[in-house]
Coordinates of C-alpha atoms and ligand atoms in Angstrom, one line a residue:
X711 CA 24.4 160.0 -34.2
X712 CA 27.3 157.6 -34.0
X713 CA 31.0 158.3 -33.6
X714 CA 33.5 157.8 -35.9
X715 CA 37.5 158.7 -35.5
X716 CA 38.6 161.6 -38.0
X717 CA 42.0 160.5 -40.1
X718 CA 43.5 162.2 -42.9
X719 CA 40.0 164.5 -43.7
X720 CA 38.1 161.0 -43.8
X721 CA 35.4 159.7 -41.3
X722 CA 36.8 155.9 -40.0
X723 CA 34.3 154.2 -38.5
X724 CA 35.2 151.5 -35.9
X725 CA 33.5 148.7 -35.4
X726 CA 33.3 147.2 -32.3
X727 CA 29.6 147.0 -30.4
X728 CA 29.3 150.4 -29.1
X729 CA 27.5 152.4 -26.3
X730 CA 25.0 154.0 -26.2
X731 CA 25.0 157.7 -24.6
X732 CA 22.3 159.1 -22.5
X733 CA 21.0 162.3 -21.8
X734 CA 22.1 163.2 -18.3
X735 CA 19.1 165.7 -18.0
X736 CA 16.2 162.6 -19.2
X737 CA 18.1 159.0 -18.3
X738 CA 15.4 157.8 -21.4
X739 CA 16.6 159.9 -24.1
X740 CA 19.0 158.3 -26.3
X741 CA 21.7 161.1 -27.2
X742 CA 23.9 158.8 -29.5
X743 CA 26.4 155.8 -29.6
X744 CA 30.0 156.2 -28.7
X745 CA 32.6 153.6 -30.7
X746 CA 35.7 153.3 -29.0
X747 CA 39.3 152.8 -30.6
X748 CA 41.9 150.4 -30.4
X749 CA 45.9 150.5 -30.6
X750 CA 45.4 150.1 -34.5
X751 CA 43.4 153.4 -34.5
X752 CA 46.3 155.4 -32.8
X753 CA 48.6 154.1 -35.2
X754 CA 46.6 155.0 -38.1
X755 CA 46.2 158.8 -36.4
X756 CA 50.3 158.9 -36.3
X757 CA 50.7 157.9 -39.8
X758 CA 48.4 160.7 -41.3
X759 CA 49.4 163.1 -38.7
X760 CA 53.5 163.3 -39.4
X761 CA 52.7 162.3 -43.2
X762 CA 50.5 165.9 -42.7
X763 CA 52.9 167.5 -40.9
X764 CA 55.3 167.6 -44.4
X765 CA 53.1 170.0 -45.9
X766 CA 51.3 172.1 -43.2
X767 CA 54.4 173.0 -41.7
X768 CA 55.4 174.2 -44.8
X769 CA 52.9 177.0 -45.4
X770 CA 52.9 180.2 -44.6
X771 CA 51.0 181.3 -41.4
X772 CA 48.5 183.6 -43.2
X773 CA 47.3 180.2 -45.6
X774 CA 47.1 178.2 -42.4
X775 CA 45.0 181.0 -40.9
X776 CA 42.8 181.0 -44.0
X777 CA 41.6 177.3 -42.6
X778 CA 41.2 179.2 -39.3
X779 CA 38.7 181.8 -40.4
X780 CA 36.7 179.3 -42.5
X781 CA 36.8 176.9 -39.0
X782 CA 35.4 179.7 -37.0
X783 CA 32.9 180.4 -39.5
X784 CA 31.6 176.7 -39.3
X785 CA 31.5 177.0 -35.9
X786 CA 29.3 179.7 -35.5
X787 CA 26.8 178.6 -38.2
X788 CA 26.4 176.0 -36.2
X789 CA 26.5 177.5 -32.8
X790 CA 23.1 176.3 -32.0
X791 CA 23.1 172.5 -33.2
X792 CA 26.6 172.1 -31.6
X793 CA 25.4 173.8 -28.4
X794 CA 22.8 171.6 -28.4
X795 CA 24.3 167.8 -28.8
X796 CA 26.7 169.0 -26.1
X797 CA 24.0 170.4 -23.2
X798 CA 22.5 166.6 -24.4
X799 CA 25.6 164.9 -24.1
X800 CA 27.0 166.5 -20.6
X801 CA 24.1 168.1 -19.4
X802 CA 25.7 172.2 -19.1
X803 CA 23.2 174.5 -19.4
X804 CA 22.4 175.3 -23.4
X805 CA 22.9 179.1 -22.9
X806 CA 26.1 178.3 -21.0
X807 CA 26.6 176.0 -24.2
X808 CA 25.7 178.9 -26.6
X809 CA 28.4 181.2 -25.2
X810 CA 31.2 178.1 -25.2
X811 CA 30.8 177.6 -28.9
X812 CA 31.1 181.2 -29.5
X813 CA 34.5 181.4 -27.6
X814 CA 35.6 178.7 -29.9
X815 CA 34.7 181.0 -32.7
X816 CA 36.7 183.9 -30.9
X817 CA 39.9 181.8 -30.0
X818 CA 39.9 180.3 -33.7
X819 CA 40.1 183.8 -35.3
X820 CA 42.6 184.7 -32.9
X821 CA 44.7 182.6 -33.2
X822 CA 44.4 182.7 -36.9
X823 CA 45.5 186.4 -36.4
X824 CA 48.7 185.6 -34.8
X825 CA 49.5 183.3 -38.4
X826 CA 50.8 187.2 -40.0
X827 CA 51.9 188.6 -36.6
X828 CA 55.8 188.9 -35.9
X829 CA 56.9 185.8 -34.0
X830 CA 61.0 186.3 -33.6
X831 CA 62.9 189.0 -32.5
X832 CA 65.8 190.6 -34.0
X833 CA 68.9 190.5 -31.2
X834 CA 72.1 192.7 -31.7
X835 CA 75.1 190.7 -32.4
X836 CA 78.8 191.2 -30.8
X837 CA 80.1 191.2 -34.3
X838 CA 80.3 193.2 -37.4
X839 CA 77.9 192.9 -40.7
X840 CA 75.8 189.9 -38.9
X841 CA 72.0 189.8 -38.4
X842 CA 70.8 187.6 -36.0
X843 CA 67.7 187.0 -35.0
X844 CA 65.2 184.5 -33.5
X845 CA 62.5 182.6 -35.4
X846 CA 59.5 180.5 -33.6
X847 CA 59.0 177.2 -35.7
X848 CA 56.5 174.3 -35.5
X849 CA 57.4 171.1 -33.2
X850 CA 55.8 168.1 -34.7
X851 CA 52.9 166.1 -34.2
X852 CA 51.4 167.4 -31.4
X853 CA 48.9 165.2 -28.7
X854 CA 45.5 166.9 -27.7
X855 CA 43.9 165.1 -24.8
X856 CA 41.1 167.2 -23.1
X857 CA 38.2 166.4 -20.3
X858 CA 34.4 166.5 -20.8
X859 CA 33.6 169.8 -18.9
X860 CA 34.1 172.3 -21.9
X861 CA 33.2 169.9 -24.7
X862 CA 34.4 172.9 -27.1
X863 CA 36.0 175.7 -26.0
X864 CA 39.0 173.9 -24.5
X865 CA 39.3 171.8 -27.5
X866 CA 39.9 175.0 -29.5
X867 CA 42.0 176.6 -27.2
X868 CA 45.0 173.6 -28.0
X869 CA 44.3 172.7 -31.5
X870 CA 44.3 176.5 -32.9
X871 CA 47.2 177.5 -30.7
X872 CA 48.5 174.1 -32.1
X873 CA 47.9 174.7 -35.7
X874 CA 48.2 178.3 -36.5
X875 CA 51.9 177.0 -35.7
X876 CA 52.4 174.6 -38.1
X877 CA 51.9 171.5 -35.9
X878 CA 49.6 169.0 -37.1
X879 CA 47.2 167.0 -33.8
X880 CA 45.8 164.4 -32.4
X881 CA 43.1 165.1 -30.3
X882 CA 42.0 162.4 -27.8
X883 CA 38.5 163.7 -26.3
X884 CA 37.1 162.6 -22.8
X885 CA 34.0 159.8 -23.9
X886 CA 31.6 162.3 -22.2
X887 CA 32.4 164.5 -24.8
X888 CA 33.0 162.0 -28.0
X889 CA 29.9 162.6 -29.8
X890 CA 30.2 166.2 -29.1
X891 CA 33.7 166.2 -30.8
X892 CA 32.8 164.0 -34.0
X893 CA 29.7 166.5 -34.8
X894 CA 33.2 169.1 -34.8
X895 CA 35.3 167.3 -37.0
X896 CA 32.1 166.4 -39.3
X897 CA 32.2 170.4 -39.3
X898 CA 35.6 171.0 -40.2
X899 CA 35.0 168.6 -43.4
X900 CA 33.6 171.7 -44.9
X901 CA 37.1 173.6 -44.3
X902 CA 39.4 171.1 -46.3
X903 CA 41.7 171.0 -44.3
X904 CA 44.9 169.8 -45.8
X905 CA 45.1 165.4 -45.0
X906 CA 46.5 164.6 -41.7
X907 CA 46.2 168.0 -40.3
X908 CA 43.8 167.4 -37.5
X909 CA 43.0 164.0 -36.3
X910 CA 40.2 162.8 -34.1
X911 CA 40.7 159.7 -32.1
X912 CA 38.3 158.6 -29.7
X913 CA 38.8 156.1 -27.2
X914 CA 39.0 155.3 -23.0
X915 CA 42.1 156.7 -21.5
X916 CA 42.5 153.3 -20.1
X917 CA 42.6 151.5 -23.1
X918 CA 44.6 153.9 -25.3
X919 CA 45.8 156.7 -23.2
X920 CA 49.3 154.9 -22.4
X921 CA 49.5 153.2 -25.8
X922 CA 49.5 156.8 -27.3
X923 CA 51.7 158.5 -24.6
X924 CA 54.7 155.9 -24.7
X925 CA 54.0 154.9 -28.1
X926 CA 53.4 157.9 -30.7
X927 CA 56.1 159.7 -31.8
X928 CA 54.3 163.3 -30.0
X929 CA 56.6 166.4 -30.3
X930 CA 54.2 168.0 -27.4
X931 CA 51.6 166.6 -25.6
X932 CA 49.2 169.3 -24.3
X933 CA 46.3 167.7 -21.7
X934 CA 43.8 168.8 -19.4
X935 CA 41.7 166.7 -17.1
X936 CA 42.3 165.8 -13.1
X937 CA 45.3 166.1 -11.3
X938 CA 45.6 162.4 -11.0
X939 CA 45.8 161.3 -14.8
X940 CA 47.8 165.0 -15.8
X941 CA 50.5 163.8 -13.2
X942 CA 50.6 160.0 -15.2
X943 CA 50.5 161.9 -18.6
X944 CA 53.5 164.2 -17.5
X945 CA 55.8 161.3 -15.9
X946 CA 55.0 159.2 -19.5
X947 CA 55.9 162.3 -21.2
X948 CA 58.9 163.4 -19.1
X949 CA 60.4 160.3 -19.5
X950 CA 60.3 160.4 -23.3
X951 CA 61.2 163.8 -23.2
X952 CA 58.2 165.4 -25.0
X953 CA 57.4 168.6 -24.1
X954 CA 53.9 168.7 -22.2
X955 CA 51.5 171.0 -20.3
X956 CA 49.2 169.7 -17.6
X957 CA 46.3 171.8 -16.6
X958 CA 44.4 170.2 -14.1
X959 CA 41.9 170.6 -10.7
X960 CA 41.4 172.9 -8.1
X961 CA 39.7 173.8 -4.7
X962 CA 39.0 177.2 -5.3
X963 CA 38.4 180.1 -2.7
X964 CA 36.1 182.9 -2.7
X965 CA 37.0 185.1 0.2
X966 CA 34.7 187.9 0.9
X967 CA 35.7 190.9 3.3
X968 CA 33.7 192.7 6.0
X969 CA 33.4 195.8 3.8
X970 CA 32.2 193.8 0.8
X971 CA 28.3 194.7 -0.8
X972 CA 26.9 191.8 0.6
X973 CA 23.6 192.1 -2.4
X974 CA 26.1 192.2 -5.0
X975 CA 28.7 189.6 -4.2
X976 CA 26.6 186.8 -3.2
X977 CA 25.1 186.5 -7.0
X978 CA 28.5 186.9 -8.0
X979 CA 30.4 183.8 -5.5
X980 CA 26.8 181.6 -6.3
X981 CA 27.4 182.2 -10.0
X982 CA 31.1 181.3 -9.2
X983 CA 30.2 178.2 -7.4
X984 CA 27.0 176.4 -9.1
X985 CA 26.5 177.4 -12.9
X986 CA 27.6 174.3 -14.7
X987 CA 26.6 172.2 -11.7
X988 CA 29.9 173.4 -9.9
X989 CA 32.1 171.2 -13.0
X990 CA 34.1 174.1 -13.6
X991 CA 37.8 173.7 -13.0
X992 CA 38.0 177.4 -11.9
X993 CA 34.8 176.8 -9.4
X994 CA 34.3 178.4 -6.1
X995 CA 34.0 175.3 -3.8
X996 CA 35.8 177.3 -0.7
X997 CA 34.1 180.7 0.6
X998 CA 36.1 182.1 3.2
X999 CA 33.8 184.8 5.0
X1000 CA 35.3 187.2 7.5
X1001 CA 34.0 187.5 10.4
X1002 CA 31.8 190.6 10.8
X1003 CA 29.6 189.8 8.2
X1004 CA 29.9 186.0 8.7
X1005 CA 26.1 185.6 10.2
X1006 CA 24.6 187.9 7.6
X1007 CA 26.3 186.3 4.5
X1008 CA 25.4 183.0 5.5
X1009 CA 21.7 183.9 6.1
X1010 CA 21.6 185.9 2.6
X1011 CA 23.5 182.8 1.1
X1012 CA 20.8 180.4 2.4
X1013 CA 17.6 182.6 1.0
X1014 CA 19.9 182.6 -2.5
X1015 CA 20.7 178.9 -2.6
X1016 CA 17.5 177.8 -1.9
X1017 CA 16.0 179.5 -5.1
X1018 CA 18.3 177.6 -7.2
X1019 CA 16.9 174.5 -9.2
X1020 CA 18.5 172.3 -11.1
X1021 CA 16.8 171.7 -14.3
X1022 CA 17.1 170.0 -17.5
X1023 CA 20.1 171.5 -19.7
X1024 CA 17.8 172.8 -22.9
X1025 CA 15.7 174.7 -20.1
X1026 CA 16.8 178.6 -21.8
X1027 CA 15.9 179.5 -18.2
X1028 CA 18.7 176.4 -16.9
X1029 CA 21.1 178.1 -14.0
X1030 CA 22.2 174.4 -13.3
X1031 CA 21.3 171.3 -14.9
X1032 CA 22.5 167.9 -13.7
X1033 CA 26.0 166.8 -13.5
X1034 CA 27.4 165.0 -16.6
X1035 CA 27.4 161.5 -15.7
X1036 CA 26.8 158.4 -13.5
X1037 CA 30.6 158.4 -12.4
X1038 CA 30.0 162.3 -11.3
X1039 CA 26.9 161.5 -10.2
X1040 CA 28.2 158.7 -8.2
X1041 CA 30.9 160.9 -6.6
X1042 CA 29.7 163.8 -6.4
X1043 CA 26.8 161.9 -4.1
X1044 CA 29.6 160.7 -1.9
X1045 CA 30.3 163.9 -1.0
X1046 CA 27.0 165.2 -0.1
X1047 CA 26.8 161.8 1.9
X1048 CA 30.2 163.1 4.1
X1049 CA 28.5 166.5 4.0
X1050 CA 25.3 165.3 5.4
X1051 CA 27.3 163.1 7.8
X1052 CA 30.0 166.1 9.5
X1053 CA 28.9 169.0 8.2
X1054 CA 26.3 171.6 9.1
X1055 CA 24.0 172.7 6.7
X1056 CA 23.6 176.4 5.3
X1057 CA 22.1 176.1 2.4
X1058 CA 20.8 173.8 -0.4
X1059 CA 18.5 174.6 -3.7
X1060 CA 16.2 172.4 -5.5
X1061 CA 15.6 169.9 -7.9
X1062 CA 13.1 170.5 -10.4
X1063 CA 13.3 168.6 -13.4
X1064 CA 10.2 166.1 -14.4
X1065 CA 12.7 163.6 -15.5
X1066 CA 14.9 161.2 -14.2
X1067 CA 18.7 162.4 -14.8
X1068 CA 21.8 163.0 -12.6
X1069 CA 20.2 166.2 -10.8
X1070 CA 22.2 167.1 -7.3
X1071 CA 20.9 169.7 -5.2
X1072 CA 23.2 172.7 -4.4
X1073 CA 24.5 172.7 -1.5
X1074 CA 26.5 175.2 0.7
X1075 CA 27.7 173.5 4.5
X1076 CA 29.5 174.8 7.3
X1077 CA 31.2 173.9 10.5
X1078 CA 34.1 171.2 9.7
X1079 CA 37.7 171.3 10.3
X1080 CA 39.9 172.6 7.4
X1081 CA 41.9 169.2 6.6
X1082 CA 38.7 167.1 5.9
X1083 CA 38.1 166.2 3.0
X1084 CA 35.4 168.4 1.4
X1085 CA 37.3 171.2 2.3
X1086 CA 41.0 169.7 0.6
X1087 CA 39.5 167.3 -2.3
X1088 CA 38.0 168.7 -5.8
X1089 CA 34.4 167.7 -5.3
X1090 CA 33.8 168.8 -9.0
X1091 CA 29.9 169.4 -8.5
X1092 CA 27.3 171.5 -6.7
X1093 CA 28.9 171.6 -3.0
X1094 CA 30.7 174.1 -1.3
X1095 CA 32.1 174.7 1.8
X1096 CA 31.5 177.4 4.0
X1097 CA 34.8 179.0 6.5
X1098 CA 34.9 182.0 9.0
X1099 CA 38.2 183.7 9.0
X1100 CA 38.9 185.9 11.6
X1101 CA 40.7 188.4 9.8
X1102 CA 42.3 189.3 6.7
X1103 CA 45.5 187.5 7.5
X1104 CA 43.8 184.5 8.2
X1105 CA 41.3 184.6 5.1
X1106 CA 44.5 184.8 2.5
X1107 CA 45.9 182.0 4.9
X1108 CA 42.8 179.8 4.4
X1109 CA 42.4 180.5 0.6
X1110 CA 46.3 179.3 0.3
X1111 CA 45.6 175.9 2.9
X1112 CA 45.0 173.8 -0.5
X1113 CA 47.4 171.7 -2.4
X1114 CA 45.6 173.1 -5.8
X1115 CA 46.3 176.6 -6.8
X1116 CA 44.1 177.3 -10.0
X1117 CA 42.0 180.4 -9.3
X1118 CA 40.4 182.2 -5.9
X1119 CA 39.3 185.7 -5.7
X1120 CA 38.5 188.5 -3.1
X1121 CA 35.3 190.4 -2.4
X1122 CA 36.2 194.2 -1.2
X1123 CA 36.5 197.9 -1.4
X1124 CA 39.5 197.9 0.5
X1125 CA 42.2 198.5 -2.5
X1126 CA 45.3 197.9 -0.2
X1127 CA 43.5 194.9 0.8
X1128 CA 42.7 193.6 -3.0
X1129 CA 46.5 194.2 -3.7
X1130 CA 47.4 192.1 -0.7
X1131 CA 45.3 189.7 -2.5
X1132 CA 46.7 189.9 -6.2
X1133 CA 50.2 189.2 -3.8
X1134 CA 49.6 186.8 -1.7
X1135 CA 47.5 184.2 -3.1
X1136 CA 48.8 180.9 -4.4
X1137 CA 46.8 180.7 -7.5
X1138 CA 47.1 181.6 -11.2
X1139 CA 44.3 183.0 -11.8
X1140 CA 43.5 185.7 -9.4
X1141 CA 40.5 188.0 -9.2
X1142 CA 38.7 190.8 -7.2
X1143 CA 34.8 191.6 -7.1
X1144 CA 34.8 188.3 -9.8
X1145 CA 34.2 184.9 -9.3
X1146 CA 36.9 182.6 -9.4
X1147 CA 35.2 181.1 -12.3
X1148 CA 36.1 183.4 -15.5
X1149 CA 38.8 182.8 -18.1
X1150 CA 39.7 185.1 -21.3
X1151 CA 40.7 183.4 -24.4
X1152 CA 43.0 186.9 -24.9
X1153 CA 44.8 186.4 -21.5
X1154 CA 47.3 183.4 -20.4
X1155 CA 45.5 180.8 -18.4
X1156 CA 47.0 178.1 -15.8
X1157 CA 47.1 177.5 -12.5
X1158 CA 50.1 176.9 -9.6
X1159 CA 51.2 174.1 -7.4
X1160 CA 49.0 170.6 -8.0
X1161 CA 47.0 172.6 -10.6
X1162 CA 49.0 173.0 -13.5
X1163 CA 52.9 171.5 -14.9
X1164 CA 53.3 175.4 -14.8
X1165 CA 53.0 176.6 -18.4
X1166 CA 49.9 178.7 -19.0
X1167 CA 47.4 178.3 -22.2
X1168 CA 45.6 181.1 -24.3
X1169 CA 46.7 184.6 -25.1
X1170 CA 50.0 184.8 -26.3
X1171 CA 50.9 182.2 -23.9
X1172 CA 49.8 179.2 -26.1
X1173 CA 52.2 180.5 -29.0
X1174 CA 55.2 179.8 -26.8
X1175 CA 54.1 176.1 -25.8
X1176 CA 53.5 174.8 -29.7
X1177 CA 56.8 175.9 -30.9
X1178 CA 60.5 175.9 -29.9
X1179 CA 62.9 178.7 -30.7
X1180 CA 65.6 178.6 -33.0
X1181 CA 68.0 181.8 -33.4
X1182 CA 69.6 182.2 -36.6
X1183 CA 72.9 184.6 -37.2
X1184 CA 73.8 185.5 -41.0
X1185 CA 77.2 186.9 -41.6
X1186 CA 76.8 188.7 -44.6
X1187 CA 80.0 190.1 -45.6
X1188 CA 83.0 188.0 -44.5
Ligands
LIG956 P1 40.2 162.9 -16.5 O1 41.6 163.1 -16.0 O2 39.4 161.7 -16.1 O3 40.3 162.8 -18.1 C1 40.9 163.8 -18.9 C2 41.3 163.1 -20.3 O4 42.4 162.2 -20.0 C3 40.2 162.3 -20.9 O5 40.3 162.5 -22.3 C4 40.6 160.9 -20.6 O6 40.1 159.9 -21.5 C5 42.1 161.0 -20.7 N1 42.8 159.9 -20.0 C6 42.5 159.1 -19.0 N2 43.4 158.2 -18.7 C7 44.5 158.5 -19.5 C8 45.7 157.9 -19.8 N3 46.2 156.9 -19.0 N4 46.5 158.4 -20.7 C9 46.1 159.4 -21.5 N5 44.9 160.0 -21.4 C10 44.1 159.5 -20.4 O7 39.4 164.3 -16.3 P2 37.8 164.6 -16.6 O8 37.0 163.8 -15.6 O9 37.6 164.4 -18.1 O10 37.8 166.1 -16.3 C11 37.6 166.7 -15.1 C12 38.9 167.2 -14.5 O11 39.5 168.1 -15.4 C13 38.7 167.9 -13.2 O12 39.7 167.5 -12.3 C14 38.9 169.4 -13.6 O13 39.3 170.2 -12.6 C15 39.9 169.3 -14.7 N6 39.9 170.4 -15.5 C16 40.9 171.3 -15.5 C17 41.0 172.4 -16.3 C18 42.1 173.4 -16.2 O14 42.3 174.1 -17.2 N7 42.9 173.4 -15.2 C19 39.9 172.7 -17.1 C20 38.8 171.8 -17.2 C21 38.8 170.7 -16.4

């Protein structure tokens, strides 16, 4: 397949040379060709978007949900074919794939729910015969620009939030994920959705990342990827003033206590740290092991790791598969280099694909001081980091030692302990006997210092972000 941008319901094509995608799990296999837009393309977008806006704004939430049902239901008719171009496009595991499209499904009808659900509050006034009361309404056209690492699911989690609102988008995908996002917007075509409502450009953030940022007239500006570009995104739209969300990376601790079941937590952190080839936002690359049970966890880790093999992404059996690209590929290499280099080893799995793709070996080392670099930089692939704490005290103090502060969680019995935890730690996502790894659509998701600008996404959360208040006071007798 070949991409095209989405404008106004229409496929554009654009014509320049294009480039072709490979499979990162068989370097032969020809997934697709990726065309890249220009300035002219964003333009386009903006035109169809606010001339969209004018009537989808206008409708009431249970018609705009309508469009969200019938987007779900597209979805999950196609769970498998979708599932499928993705795990070939960015190489995550197809069951892992599977489950992705299906929380697409769940946060679309969600969110369609909340189109006939109260969204204002009725406040007492100071004077006599007046109502007032507060009303949520839409903000504009709102900017979608989301990473390669859930090619669906986080997607969906803006643009329903965003639509169910009355806000009409433009979603800028990461290239590692363009093909994946033109097979959903071919989708959607089924759904009608009223011109200009959703708009799909596709292009490098380095060519038309800044052009839309300082250019289009954005209302909100909702964007997920690494810390680096979120910070650019939120100073571009800061100084515009257009409201924004940034959720970006983290270096995120599992700590596990002296009284934790060793048998059951280590499938648990492992799951945390290498499903998806570790390119999880949310995964484990810190475990911080007290020091009791330091020796036996590490020798129980090393028997686990080494039965993990990375194999190609359509394997139904596929616990890792490669990581999504030559840039991660080339990075995440880097680090195993530094590991390699100052590190000790405690672990590391297989490879065991017949093919030539971007496999890395999982790898768990040990034995390095707590500012170097694997330990403080998002490695964003199958390496982790291995830290003794001699206590409690010092375990919380470890897991909080990181600029980031997405997710960590705690392995124990000892409730005080696990409240300590929920207290303590510097994160927004916080978890015990879970891996730092798991987000519900239902529940507001984020992170804390370099991690996020600090709003949250999903749940109820989302509702707040895609629309501004207004509070309205009727003196009815006067
Ligand atoms: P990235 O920052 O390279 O790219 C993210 C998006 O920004 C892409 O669509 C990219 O094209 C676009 N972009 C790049 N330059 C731009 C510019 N100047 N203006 C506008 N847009 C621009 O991130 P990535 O490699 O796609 O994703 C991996 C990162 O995402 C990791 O750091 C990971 O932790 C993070 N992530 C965070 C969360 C979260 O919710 N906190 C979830 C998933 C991934």
């Amino acid at each position: 397949m070949e991409t095209t941008n989405w404008i106004s319901g229409e496929s554009v094509a654009v014509r320049d040379k294009g480039q072709i995608v490979y499979n990162p799990s068989n370097l032969e296999e020809e997934v697709g060709v990726i065309h890249y837009s220009d300035r002219s393309h964003v333009m386009q977008a903006e035109e169809a978007a606010k001339q969209g806006f004018r009537t989808w704004s206008k409708l009431t939430g249970s018609t705009r949900a309508s469009y969200l049902y019938q987007m779900a239901n597209v979805l999950e008719k196609s769970q498998s074919d979708l599932a499928t171009l993705a795990s070939r496009e960015m190489g995550k595991p197809i069951t892992e794939m599977m489950g992705e499209v299906m929380r697409a499904v769940h946060l679309l009808r969600y969110y369609a729910a909340e189109g006939v659900r109260s969204n204002g509050e009725h406040i007492p006034a100071s004077d006599v015969h007046v109502i007032q009361y507060s009303i949520r309404v839409p903000l504009g056209v709102v900017g979608v620009i989301t990473p390669w690492n859930f090619p669906v699911a986080i997607p969906i989690w803006k643009i329903a939030p965003a639509l169910i609102c009355g806000n009409t988008v433009i979603w800028k995908p990461a290239d590692n994920a363009a093909l994946t996002a033109s097979k959903m917007m071919e989708l959607f075509r089924e759904v009608n959705l009223p011109e200009g409502v959703l708009n799909l450009v596709i292009g490098k953030g380095s060519v038309i990342g800044d052009f839309l940022l300082n250019e289009v007239d954005f209302q909100a500006v909702s964007f997920t990827g690494s810390s680096t570009t979120g910070a650019h995104v939120a100073s571009i739209c800061a100084k515009r003033n257009i409201k924004y969300q940034t959720e970006m990376g983290g270096k995120n601790a599992a700590i596990v206590l002296n009284d934790a079941d060793l048998d059951k937590t280590i499938p648990i952190v492992l799951s945390g740290a290498f499903r998806s080839a570790g390119q999880k936002c949310t995964a484990t690359s810190r475990i911080i092991v007290e020091d009791g049970i330091y020796e036996s966890f590490a020798s129980k880790l090393s028997v686990a790791v080494s039965n993990l093999k990375a194999v190609q992404s359509l394997d139904p059996t596929a616990y890792l598969g490669p990581v999504a690209s030559k840039s991660q590929f080339e990075t995440v290499s880097q680090y195993e280099k530094l590991a390699f280099n100052d590190a000790t080893l405690v672990a590391e799995g297989e490879i065991e694909a017949n093919t030539e793709g971007y496999y890395i070996k999982p790898l768990v080392v040990s034995g390095i001081q707590t500012d170097h670099p694997l330990v403080q930089e998002e490695i964003f692939g199958p390496v982790s980091v291995l830290l003794r704490a001699n206590n409690f005290d010092e375990a919380i103090q470890l897991s909080n030692e990181t600029i980031y502060g997405l997710s960590a969680a705690i392995f124990t019995n000892n409730l005080s302990k696990a409240h300590r935890f929920l207290e303590e730690a510097q994160a927004g996502m916080v978890r015990v006997n879970q891996e730092t790894a798991g987000v519900e659509y239902q529940a507001p998701f984020g992170g804390m210092k370099q991690s996020s600008s600090h709003t949250r996404e999903q749940g109820q959360a989302a509702l707040a972000f895609y629309t501004t208040v207004k509070t309205c006071a009727i003196k009815h007798t006067f």
